[in-house]
Coordinates of C-alpha atoms in Angstrom, one line a residue:
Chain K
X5 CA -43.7 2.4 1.9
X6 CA -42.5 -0.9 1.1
X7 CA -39.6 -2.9 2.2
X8 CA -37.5 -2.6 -1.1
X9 CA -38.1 0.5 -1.3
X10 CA -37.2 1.8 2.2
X11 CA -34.3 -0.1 1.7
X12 CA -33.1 1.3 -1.8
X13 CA -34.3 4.7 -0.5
X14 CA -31.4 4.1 2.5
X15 CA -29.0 2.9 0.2
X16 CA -29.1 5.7 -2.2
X17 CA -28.8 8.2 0.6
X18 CA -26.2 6.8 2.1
X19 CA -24.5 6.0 -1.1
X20 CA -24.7 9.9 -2.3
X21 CA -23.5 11.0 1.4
X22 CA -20.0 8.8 0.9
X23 CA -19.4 10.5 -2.7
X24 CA -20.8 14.3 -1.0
X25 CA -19.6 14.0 2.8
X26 CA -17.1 11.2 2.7
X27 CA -16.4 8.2 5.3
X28 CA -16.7 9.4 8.5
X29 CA -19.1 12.1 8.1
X30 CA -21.7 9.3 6.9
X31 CA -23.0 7.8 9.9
X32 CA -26.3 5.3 10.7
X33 CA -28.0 8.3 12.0
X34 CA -27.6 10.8 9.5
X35 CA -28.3 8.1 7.0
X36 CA -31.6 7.2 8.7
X37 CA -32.7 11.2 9.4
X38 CA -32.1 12.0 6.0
X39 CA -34.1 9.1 4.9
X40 CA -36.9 10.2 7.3
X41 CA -36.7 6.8 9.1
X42 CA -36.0 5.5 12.6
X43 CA -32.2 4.5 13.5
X44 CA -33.6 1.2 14.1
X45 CA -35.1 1.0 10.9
X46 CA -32.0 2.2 9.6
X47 CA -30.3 -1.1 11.1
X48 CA -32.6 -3.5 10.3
X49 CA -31.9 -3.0 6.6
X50 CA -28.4 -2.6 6.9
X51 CA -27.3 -3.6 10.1
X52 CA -23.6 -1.9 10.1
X53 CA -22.2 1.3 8.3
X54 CA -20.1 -1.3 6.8
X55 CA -22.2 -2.9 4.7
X56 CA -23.7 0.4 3.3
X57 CA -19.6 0.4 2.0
X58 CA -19.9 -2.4 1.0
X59 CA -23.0 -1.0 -1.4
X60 CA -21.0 1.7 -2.8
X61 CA -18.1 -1.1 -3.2
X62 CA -20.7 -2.9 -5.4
X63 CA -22.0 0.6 -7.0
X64 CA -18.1 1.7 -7.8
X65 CA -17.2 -1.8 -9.5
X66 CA -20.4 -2.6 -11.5
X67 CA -20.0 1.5 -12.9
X68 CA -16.2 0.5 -13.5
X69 CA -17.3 -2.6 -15.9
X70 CA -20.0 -0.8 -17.5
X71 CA -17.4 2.2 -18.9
X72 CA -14.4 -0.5 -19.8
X73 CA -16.6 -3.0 -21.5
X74 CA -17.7 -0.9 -24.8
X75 CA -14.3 0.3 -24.8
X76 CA -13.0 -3.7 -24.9
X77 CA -14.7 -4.4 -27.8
X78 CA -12.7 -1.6 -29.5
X79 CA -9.5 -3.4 -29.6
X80 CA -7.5 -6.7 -29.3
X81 CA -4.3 -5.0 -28.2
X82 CA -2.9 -6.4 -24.7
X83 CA -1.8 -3.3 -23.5
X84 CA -4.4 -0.9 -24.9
X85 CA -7.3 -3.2 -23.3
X86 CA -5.1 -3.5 -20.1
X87 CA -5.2 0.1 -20.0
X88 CA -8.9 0.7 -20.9
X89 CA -9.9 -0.8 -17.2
X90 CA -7.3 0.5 -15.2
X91 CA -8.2 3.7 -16.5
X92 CA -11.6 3.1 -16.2
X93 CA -11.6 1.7 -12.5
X94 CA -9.2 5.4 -11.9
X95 CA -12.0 7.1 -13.2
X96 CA -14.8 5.9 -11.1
X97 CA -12.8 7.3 -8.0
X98 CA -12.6 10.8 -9.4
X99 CA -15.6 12.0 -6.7
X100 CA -14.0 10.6 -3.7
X101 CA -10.4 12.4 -4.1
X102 CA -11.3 15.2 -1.0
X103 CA -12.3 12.0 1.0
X104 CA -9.4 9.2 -0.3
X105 CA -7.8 9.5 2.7
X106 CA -10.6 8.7 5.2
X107 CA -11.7 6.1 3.3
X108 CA -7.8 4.7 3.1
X109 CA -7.5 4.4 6.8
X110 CA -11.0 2.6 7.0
X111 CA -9.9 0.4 4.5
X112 CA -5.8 -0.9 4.9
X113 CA -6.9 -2.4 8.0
X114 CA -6.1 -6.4 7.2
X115 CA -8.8 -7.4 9.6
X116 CA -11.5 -4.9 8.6
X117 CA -14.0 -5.9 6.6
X118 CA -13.8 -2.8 4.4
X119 CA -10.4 -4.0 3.3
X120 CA -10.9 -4.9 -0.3
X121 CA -9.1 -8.4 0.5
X122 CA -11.9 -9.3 2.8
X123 CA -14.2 -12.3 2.4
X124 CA -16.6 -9.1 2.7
X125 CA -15.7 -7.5 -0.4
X126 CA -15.4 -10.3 -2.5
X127 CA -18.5 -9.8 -4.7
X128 CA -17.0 -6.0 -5.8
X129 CA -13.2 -7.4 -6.3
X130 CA -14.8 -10.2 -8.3
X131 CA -15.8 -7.6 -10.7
X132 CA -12.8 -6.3 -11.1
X133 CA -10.7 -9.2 -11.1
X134 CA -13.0 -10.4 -14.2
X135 CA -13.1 -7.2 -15.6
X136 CA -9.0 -7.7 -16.0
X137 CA -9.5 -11.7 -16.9
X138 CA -11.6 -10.2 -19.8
X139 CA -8.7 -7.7 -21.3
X140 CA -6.4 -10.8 -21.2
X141 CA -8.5 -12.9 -22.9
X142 CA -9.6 -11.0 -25.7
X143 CA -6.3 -9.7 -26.6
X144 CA -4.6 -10.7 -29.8
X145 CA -1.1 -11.8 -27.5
X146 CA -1.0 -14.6 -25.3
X147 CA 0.5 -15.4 -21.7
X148 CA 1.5 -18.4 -20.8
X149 CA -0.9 -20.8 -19.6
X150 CA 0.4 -20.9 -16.0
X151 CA 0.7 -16.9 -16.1
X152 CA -2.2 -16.1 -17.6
X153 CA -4.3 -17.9 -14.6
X154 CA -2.8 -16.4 -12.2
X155 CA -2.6 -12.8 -13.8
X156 CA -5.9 -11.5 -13.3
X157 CA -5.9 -11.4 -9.7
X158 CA -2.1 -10.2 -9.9
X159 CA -3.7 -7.3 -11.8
X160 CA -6.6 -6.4 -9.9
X161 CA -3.7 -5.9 -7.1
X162 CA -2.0 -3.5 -9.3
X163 CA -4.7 -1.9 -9.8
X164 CA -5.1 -1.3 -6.1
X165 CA -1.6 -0.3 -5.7
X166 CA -2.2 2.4 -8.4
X167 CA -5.5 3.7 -6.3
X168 CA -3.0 3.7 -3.4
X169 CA -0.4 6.2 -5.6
X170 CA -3.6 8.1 -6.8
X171 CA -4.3 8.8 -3.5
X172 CA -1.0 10.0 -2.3
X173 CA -0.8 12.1 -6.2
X174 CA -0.6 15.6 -5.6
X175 CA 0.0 16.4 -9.1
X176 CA -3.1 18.6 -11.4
X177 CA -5.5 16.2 -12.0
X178 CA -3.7 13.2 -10.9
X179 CA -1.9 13.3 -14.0
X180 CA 1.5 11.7 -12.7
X181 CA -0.8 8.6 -11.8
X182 CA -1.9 8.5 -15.7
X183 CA 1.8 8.6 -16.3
X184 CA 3.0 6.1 -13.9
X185 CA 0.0 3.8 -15.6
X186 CA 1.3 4.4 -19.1
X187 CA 4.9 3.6 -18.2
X188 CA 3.7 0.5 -16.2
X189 CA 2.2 -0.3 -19.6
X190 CA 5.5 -0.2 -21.8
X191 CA 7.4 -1.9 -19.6
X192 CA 4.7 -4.8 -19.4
X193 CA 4.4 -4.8 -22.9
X194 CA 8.5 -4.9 -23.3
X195 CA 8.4 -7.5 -20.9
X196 CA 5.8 -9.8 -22.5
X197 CA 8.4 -11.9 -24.6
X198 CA 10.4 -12.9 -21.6
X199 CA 7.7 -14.3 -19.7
X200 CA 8.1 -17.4 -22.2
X201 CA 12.2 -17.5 -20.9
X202 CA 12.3 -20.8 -18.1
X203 CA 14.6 -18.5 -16.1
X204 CA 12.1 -15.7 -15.9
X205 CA 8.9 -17.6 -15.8
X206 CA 9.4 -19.8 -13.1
X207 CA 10.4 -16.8 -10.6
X208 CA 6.9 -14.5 -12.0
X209 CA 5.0 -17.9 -11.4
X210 CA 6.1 -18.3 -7.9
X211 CA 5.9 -13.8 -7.1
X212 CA 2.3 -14.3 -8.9
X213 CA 1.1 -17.2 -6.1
X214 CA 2.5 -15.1 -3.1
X215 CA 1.2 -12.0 -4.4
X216 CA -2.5 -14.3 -4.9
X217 CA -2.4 -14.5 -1.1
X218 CA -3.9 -11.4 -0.4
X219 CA -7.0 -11.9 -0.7
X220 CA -7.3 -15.3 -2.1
Chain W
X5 CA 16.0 14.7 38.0
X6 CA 18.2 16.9 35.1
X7 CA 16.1 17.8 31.6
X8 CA 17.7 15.5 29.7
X9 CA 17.3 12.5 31.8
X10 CA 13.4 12.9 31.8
X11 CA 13.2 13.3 28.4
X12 CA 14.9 9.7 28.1
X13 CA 12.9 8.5 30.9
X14 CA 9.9 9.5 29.0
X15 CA 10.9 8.2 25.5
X16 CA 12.3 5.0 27.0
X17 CA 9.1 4.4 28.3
X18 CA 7.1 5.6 25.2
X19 CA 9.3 3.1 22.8
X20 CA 8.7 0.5 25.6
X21 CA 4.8 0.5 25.2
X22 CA 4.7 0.9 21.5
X23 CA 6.6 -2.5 21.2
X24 CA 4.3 -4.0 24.2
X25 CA 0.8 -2.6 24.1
X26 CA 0.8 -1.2 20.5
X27 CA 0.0 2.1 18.7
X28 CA -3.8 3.0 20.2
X29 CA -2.7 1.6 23.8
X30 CA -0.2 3.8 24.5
X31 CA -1.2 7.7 25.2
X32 CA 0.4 10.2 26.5
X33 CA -1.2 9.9 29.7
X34 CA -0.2 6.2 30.1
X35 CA 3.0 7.1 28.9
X36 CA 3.6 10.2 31.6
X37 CA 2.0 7.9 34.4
X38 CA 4.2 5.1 33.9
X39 CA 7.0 8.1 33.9
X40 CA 5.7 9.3 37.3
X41 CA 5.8 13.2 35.6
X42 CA 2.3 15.0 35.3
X43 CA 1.0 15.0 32.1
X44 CA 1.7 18.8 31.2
X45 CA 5.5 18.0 31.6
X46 CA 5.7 14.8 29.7
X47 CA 3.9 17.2 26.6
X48 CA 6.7 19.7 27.5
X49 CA 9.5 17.3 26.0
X50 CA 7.8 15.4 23.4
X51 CA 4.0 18.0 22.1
X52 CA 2.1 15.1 20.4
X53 CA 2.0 11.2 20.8
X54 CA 3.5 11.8 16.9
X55 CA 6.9 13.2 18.0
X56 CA 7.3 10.3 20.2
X57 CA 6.5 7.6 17.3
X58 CA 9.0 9.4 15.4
X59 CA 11.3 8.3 18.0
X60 CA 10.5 5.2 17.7
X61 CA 10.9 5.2 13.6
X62 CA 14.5 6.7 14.4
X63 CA 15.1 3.8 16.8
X64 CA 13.5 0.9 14.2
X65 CA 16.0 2.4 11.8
X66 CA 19.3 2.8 13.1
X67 CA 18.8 -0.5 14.6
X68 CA 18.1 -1.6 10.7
X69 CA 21.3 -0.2 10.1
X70 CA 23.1 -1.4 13.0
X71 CA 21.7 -5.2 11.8
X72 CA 22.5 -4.6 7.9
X73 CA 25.9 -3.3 8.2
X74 CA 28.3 -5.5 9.2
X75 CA 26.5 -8.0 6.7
X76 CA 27.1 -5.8 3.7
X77 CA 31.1 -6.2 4.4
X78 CA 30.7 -9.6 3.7
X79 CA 29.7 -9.3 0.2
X80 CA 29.9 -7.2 -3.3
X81 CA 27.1 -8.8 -4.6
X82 CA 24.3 -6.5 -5.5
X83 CA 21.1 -9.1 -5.1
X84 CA 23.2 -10.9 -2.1
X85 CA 23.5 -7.0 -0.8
X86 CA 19.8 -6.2 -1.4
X87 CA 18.6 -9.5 0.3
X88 CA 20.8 -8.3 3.3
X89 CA 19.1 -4.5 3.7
X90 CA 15.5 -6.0 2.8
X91 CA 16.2 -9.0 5.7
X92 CA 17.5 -6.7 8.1
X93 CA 14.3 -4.1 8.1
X94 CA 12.0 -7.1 8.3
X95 CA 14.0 -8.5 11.5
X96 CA 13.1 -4.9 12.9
X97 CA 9.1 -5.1 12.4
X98 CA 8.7 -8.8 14.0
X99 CA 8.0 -7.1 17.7
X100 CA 5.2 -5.3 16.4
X101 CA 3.4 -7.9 14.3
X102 CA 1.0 -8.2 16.9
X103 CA 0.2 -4.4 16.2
X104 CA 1.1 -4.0 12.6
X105 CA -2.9 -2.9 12.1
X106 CA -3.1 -0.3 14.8
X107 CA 0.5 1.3 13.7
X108 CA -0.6 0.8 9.6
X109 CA -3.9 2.4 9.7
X110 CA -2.1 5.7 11.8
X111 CA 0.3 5.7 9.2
X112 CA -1.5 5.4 5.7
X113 CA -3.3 9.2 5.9
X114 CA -1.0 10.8 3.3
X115 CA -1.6 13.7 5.2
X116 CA -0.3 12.3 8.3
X117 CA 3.1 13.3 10.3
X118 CA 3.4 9.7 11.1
X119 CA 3.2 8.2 7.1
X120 CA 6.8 7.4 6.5
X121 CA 6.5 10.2 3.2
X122 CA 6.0 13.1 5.2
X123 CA 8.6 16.0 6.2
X124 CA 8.5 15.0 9.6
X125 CA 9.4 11.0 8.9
X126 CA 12.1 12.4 6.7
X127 CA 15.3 11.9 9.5
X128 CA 14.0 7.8 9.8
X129 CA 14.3 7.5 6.1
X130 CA 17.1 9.3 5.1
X131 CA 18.5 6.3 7.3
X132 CA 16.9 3.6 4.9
X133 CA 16.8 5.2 1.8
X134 CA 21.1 5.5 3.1
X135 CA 21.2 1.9 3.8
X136 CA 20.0 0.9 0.2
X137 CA 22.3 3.0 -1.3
X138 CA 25.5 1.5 0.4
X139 CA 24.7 -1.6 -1.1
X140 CA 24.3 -0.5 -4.3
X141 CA 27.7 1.5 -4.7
X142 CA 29.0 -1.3 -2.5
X143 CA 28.2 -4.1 -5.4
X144 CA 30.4 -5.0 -8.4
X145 CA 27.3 -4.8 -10.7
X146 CA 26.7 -1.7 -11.9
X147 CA 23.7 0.2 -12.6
X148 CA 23.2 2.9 -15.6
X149 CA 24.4 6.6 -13.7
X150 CA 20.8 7.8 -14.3
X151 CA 18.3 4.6 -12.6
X152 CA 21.6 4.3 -10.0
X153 CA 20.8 7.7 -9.0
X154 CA 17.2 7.2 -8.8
X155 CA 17.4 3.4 -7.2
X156 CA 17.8 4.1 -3.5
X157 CA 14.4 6.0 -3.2
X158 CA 12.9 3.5 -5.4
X159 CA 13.9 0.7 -3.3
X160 CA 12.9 2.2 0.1
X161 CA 9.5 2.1 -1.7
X162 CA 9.9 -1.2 -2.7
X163 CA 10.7 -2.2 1.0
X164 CA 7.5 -0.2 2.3
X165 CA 5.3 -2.2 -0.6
X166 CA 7.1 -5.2 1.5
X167 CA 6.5 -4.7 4.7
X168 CA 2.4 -4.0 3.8
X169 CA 2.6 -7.4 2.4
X170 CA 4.4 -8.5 5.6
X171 CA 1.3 -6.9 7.7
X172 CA -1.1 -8.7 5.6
X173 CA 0.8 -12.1 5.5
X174 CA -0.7 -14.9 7.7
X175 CA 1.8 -17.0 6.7
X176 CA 3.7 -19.0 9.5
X177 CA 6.7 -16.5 10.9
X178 CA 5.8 -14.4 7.8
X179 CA 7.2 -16.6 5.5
X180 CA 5.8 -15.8 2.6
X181 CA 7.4 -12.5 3.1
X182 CA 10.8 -13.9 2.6
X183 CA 9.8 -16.3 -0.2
X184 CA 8.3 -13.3 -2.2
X185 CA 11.7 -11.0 -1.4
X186 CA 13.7 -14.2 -2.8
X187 CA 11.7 -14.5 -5.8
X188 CA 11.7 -10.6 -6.6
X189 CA 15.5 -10.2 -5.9
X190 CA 16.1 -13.3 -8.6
X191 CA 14.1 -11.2 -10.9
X192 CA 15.6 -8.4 -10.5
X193 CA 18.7 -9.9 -11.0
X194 CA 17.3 -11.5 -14.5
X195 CA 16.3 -8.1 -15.4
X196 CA 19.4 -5.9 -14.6
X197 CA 21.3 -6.5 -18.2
X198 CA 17.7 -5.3 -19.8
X199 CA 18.7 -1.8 -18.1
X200 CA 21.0 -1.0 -20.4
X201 CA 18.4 -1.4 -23.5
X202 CA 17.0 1.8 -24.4
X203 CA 13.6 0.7 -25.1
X204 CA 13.7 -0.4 -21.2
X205 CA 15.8 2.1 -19.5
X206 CA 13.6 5.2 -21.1
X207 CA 10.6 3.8 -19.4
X208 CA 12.0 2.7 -16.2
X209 CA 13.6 6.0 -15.7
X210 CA 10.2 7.8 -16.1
X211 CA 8.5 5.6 -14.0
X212 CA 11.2 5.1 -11.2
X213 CA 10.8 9.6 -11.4
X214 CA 6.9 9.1 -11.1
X215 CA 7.6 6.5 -8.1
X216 CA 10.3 9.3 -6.4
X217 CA 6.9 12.0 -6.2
X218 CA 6.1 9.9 -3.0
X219 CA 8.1 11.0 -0.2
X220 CA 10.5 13.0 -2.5

């Protein structure tokens, strides 16, 4: 077999193990016997667990921009196109609900690579972040220039603060999640107007570059 | 030695380590060592490492309290009074910045006794979710009956949102911390009149209900 394809033949088993078994029952060497390779094998193509994660990071993200970006090109309404990929990126962690919490304590580590602030996973949260610079600039209303550079990263943190509620949602289906999302969304359209107000705008400008610290 | 001395003598100890070797470091068996007990009779008093961190949320906050207090006689402004429960809690966490990893990634499981959500965290913040609403019947602003009643719990959320910022802020002394508690205490000050506009206080009651699901 060759090289690329051992190694796509690892990834894909490890990546269906994460979404079937979740975090911590995926390990190297159930990756590598289920592959029908050697551990060492396993390792040389990916040479921690972590940046198998870091796969499915990439594989959750690029399936997130593929379902929000027909659904952009339906509409040049802030709000609706705001909520077209939040509801998108929710979707994409519908599989991993029985596992969210395994995952979370891998991942809220500030020093772990896994954390989606990392250097590590900056490829997947450039996605995203883009993914949210897209809604804003193809909407029909405007930010101010100073906000509207800074808000797609201030976003893509929203965003994870929402997959932090979903995972803590013990509602049917998530729904209170949905509805926390859709009230999020009036009040940022409400609030829209008053972003323009020198008293208001100066205070958002200065939250949005602290909040860009994490993970900047 | 009576019962209730060793139990002391063991939680003393316990609170001791947590502040100076962190979460992981400090076992039961380190703990009941350092207690000069056997191990079987440092799990009669306290059954699980758990029941001793819970002693040590109790301690984190009625020391809060004991910090935030005396400042709140001082004024009957409600942002002034905010600043003063939000400084107060941070002043608490500074001994364990060194461990703020170990302690946040035993604490995020939602299904942990240790996340400050669960039943058992529930006596630690009844104390905090008290503290914030002192200083909002305290302050000669007033808040609309229905968000007033649903503001404390909010808030306590608001100051858990803070202090994961805190843990992730490499910032000198945190200080970007403070700057983004300034900056979102000013804003909330710009936005309290907006309360009393339908349009706002319809969707900011819904979503300060969705926010109360957590720990409720």
């Amino acid at each position: 077999m060759k090289s690329a394809q051992t190694r796509e033949l690892i990834r894909g088993i490890a990546l269906r193990s994460f979404r079937e078994q979740g975090f911590e029952a995926t390990t190297m060497r159930t990756i590598a016997t289920q592959a029908g390779v050697s551990l060492g094998n396993a390792y040389y193509y990916f040479p921690t667990k972590n940046h198998l994660v870091q796969e499915l990071y990439l594989e959750v993200q690029q399936a997130h921009r593929a379902a929000a970006a027909p659904l952009l090109a339906t509409s040049d309404d802030l709000a609706t196109r705001l909520g077209i990929v939040f509801r998108a990126g929710l979707e994409q962690l519908a599989p991993f609900r029985d596992y969210a919490s395994g995952f979370l304590t891998a991942m809220v580590d500030p020093n772990s690579p896994l954390n989606p602030t990392s250097p590590e996973s900056e490829p997947a949260r450039s996605i995203t972040v883009g993914l949210f610079r897209d809604a804003l600039t193809g909407a029909r209303q405007t930010l101010p220039k100073d906000l509207g550079a800074r808000m797609p990263h201030a976003l893509w943190l929203a965003y994870l603060l929402l997959c932090l509620y979903w995972s803590y949602d013990r509602s049917p289906e998530q729904r209170n999640t949905t509805r926390l999302l859709e009230q999020g969304l009036r009040l940022f359209t409400a609030a829209l107007p008053l972003l323009r107000v020198p008293g208001v705008r100066a205070p958002v400008r200065k939250l949005l570059d602290l909040v860009a610290e994490v993970g900047a």
